[in-house]
mmCIF file of C-alpha atoms in Angstrom:
data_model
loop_
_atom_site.group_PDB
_atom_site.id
_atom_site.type_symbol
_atom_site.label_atom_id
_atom_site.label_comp_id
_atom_site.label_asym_id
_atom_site.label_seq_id
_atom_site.Cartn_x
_atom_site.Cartn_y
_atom_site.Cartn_z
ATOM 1 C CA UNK A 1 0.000 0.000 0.000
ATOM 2 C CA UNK A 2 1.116 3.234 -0.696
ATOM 3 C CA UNK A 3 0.481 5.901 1.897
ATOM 4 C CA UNK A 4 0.184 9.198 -0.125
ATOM 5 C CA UNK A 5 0.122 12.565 1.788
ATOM 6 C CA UNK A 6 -3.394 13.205 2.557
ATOM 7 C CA UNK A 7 -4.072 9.726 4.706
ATOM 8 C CA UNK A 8 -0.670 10.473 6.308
ATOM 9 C CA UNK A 9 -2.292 13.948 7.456
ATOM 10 C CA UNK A 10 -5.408 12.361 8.308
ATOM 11 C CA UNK A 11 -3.499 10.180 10.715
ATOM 12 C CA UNK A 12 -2.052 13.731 12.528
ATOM 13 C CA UNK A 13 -5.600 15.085 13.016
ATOM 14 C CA UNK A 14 -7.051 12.399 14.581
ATOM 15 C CA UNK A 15 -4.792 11.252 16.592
ATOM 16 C CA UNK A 16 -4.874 14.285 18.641
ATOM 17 C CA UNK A 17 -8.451 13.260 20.530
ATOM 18 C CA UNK A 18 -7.389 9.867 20.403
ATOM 19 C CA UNK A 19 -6.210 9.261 23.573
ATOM 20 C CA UNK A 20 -8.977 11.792 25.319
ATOM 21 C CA UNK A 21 -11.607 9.305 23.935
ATOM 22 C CA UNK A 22 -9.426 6.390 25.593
ATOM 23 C CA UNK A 23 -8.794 7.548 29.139
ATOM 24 C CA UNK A 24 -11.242 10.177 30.113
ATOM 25 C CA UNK A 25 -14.376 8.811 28.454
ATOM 26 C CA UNK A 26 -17.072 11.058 27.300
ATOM 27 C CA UNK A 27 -20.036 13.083 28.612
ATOM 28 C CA UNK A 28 -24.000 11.978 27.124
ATOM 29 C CA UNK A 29 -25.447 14.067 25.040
ATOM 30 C CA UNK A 30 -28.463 15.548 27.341
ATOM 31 C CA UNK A 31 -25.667 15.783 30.461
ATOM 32 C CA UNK A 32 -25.271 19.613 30.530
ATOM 33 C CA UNK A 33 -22.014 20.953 32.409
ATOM 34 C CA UNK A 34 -20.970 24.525 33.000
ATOM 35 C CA UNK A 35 -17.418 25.511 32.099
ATOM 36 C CA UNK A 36 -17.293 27.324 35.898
ATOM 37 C CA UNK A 37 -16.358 23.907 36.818
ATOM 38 C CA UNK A 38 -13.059 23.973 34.246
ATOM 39 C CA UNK A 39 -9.726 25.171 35.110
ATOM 40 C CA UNK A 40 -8.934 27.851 32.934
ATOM 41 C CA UNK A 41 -5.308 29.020 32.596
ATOM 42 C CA UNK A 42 -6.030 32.053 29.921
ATOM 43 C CA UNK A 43 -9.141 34.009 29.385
ATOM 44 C CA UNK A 44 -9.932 34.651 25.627
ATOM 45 C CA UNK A 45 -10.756 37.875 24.384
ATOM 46 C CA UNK A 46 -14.240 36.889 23.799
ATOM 47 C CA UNK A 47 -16.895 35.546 26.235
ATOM 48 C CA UNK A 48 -16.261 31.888 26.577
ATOM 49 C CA UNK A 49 -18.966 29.517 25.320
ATOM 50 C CA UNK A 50 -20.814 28.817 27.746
ATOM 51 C CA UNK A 51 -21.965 25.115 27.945
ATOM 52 C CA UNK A 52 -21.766 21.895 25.992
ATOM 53 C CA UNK A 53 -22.248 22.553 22.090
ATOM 54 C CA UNK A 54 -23.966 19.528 19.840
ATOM 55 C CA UNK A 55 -22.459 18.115 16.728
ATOM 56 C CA UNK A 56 -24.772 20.479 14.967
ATOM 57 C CA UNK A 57 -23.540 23.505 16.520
ATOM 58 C CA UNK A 58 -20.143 22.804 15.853
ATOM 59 C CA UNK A 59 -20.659 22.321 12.704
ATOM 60 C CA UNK A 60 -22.023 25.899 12.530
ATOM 61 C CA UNK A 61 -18.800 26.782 13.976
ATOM 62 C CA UNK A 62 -16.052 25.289 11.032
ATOM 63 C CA UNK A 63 -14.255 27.305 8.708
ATOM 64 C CA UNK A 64 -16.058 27.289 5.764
ATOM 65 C CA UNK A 65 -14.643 28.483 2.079
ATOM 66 C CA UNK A 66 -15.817 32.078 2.725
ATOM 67 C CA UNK A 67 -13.739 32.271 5.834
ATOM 68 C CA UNK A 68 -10.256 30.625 4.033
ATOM 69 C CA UNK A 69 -10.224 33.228 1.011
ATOM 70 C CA UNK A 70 -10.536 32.305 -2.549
ATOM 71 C CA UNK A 71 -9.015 28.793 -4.025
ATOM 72 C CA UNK A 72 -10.199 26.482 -1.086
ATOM 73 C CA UNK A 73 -12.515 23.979 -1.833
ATOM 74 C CA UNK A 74 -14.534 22.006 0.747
ATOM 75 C CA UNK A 75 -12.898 18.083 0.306
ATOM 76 C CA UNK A 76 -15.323 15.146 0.892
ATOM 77 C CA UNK A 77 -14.610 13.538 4.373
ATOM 78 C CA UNK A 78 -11.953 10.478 3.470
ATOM 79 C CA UNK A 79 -12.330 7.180 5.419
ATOM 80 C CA UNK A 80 -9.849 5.516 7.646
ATOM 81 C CA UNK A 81 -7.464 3.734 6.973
ATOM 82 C CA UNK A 82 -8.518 -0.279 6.883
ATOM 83 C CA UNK A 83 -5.323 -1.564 6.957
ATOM 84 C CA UNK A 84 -3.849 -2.649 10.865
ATOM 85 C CA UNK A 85 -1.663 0.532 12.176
ATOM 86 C CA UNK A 86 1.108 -0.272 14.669
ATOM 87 C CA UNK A 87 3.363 2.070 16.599
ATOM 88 C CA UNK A 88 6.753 1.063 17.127
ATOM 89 C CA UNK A 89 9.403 2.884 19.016
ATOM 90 C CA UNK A 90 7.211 5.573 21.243
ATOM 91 C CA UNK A 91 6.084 3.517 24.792
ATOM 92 C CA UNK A 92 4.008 6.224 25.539
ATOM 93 C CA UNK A 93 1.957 5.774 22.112
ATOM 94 C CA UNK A 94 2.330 2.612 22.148
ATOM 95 C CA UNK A 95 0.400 2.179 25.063
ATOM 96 C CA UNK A 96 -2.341 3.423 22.711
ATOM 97 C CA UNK A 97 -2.732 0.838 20.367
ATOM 98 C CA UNK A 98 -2.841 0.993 16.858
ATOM 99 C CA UNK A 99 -6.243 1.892 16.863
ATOM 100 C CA UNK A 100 -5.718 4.959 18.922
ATOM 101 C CA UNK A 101 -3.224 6.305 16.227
ATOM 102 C CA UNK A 102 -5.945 7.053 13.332
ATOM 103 C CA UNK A 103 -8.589 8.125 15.625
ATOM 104 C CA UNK A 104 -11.006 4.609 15.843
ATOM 105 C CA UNK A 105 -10.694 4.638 19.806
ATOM 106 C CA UNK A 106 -12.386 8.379 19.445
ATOM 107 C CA UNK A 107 -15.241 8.654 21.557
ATOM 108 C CA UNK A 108 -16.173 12.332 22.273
ATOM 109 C CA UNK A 109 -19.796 12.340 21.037
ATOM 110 C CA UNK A 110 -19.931 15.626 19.985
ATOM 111 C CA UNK A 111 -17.572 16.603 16.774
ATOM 112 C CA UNK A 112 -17.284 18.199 13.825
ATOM 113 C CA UNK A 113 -14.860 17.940 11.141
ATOM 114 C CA UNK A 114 -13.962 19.891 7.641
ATOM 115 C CA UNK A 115 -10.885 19.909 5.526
ATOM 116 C CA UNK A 116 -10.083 21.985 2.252
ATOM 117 C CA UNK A 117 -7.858 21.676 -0.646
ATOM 118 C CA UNK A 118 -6.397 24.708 -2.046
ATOM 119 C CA UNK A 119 -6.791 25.096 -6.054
ATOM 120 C CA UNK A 120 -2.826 26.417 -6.084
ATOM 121 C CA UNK A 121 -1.069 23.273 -4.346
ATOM 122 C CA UNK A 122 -1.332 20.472 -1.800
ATOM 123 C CA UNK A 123 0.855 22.536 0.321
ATOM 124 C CA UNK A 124 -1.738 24.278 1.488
ATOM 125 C CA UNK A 125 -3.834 21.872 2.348
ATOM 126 C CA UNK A 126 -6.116 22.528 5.532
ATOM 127 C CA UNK A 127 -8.226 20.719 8.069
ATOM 128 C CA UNK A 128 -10.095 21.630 11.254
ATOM 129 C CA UNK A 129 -11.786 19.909 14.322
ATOM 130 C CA UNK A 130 -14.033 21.077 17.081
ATOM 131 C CA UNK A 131 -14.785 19.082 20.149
ATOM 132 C CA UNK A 132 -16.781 19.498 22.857
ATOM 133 C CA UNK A 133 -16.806 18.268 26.456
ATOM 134 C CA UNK A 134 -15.835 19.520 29.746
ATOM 135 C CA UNK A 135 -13.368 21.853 29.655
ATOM 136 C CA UNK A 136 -11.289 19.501 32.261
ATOM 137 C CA UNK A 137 -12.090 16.440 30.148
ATOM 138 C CA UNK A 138 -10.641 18.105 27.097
ATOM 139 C CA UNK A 139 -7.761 19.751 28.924
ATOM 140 C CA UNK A 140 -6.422 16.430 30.655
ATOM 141 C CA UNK A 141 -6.915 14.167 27.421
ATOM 142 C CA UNK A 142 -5.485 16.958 24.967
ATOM 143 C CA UNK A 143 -2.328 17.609 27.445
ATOM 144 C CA UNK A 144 -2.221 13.625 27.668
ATOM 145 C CA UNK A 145 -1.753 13.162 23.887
ATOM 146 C CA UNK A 146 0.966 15.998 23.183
ATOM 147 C CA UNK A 147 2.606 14.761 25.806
ATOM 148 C CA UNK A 148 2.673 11.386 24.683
ATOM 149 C CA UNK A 149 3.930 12.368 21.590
ATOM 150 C CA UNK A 150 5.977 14.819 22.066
ATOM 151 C CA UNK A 151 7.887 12.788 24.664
ATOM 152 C CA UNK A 152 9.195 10.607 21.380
ATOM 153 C CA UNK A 153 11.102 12.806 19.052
ATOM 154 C CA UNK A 154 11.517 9.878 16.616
ATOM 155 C CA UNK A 155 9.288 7.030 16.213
ATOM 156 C CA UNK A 156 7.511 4.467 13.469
ATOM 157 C CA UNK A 157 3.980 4.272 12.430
ATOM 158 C CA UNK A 158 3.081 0.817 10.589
ATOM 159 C CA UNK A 159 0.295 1.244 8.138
ATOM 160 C CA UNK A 160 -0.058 -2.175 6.964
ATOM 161 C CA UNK A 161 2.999 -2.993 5.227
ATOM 162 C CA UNK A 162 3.824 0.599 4.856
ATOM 163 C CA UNK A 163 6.638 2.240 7.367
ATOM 164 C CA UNK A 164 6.150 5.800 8.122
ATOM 165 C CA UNK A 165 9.009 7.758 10.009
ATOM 166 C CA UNK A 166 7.495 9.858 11.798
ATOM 167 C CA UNK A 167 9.284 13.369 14.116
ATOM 168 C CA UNK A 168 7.175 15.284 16.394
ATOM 169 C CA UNK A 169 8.718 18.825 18.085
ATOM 170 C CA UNK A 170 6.903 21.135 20.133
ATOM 171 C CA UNK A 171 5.895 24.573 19.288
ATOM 172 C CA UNK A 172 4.884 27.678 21.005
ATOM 173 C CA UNK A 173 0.999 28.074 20.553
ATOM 174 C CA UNK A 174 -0.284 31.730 20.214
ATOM 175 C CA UNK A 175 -2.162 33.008 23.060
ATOM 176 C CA UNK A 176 -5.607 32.298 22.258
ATOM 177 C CA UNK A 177 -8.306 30.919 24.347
ATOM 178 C CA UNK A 178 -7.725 29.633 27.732
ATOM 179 C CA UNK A 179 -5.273 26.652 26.751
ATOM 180 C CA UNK A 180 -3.386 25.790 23.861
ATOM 181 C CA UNK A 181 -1.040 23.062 22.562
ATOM 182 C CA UNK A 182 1.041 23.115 19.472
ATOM 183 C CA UNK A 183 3.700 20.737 17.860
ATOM 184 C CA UNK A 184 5.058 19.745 14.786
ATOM 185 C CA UNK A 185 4.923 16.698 12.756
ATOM 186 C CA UNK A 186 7.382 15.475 10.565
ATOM 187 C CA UNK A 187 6.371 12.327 7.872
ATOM 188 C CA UNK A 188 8.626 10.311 5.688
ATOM 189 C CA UNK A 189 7.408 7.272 3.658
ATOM 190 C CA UNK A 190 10.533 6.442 1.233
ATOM 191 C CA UNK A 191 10.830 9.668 -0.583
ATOM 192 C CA UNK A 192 8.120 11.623 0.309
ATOM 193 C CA UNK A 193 8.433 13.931 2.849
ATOM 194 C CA UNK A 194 5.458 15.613 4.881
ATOM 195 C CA UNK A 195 5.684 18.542 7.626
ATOM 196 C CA UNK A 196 2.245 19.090 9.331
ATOM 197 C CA UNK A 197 1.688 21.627 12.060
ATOM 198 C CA UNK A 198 -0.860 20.707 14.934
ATOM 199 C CA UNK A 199 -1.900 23.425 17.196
ATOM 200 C CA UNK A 200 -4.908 23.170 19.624
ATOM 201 C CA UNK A 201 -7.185 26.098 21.332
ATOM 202 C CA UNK A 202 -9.542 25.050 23.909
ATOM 203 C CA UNK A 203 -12.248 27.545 24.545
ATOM 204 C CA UNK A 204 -13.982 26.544 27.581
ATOM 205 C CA UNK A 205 -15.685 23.556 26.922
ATOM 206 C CA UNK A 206 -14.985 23.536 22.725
ATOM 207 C CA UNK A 207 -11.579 22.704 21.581
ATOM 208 C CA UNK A 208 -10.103 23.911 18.395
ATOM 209 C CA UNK A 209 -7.433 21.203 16.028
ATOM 210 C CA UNK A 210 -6.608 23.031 12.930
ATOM 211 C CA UNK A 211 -3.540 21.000 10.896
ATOM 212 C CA UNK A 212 -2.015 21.455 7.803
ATOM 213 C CA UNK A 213 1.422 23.543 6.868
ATOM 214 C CA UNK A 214 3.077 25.513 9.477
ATOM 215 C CA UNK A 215 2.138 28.631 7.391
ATOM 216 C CA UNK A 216 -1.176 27.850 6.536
ATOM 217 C CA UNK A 217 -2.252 27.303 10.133
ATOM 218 C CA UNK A 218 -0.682 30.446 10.976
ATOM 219 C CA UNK A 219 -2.857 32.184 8.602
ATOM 220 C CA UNK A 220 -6.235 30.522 9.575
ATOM 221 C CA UNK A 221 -6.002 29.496 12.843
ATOM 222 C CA UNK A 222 -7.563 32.627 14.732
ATOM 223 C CA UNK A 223 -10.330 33.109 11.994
ATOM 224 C CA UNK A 224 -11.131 29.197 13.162
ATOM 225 C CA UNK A 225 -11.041 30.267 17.289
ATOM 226 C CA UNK A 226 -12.580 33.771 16.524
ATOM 227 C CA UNK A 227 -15.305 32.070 14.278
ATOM 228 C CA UNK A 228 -16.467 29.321 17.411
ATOM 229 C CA UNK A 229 -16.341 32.430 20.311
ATOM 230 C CA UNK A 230 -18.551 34.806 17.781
ATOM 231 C CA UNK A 231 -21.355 32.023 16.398
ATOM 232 C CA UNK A 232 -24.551 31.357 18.241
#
């Protein structure tokens, strides 16, 4: 199997939330919590939201092609990988599963999901997430996975029969919302060569994944926080 840049990028956006939906479980649908209950270690410039958003409403709340400029198009939601995925090399990750590493062990219940190909190049390729939960749920798991991963600077992702090299640094986040995470991901399968930047803003109880080029996150990613604090 050949693993061609878009399902190695898929693989870096969910496996952000992968390891929330493993160890802090999820909140029903009808169970309403109030971010006063969440540590927060930033306040946003905006009101925070103010309880537990449905997949609905965060779909209100994605970038859209209005919001990313002219050139993006909207790119039909791609399905996971079928083949077995196996980390080798990371303990911390590994503790995961392989599962865990393209988002199947996922279990927030409320989620929304876009990603947009630009007309001009792959480079500048783009895809966002929003999750809601408790803003301690989604601080503890978020902070669990980054730290996994960051905690390997060098490991191996087995896609079936495929080997991907995989490096993961961590980046300083901009100051937006009342935590944030940011790293960078670094792909090699034979030849091809990927760099993906991750950074996540939780907003009270919503968190914010926007991946794709270091400079193309850069450019979007406070249209993507300002968009979810504005929309009601």
């Amino acid at each position: 199997m050949r693993l061609h840049t878009t399902t190695v990028r898929s693989l870096s956006a969910l496996a952000v939330l992968a390891l929330a939906g493993c160890t802090t479980g999820s909140t029903p649908a009808d169970d309403p919590v109030s971010s006063d209950s969440a540590p927060t270690q930033q306040e946003g410039k905006h009101s925070p939201v103010p309880e537990l958003l449905s997949s609905a409403a965060l779909s209100k709340r994605l970038l859209d092609e209005s919001d990313l400029g002219e050139g993006y198009i909207r790119k039909p939601q791609q399905p996971r990988p079928q083949d077995d995925v196996v980390v080798s090399g990371c303990p911390a990750l590994e503790k995961l599963g392989g599962d865990a590493a393209v988002g199947d062990s996922l279990d927030f219940p409320r989620r929304a999901k876009a990603s947009f190909t630009y007309t001009g190049g792959s480079d500048s390729e783009v895809a966002e997430e929003l999750y809601s939960d408790s803003a301690a749920k989604l601080s503890r798991g978020v902070s669990r996975i980054f730290d996994a991963m960051i905690s390997c600077p060098t490991y191996q992702v087995f896609v079936g029969s495929t080997s991907v090299d995989m490096g993961t640094e961590e980046m300083a986040a901009p100051p937006l919302g009342d935590e944030q995470w940011s790293q960078l991901l670094t792909y090699s399968v034979g030849r091809q060569r990927s760099v993906v930047q991750q950074t996540a803003i939780r907003i009270a109880n919503v968190l914010v994944v926007v991946s794709g080029s270091p400079g193309v996150v850069d450019a979007h990613l406070a249209k993507a926080v300002d968009k979810v604090q504005r929309t009601r």
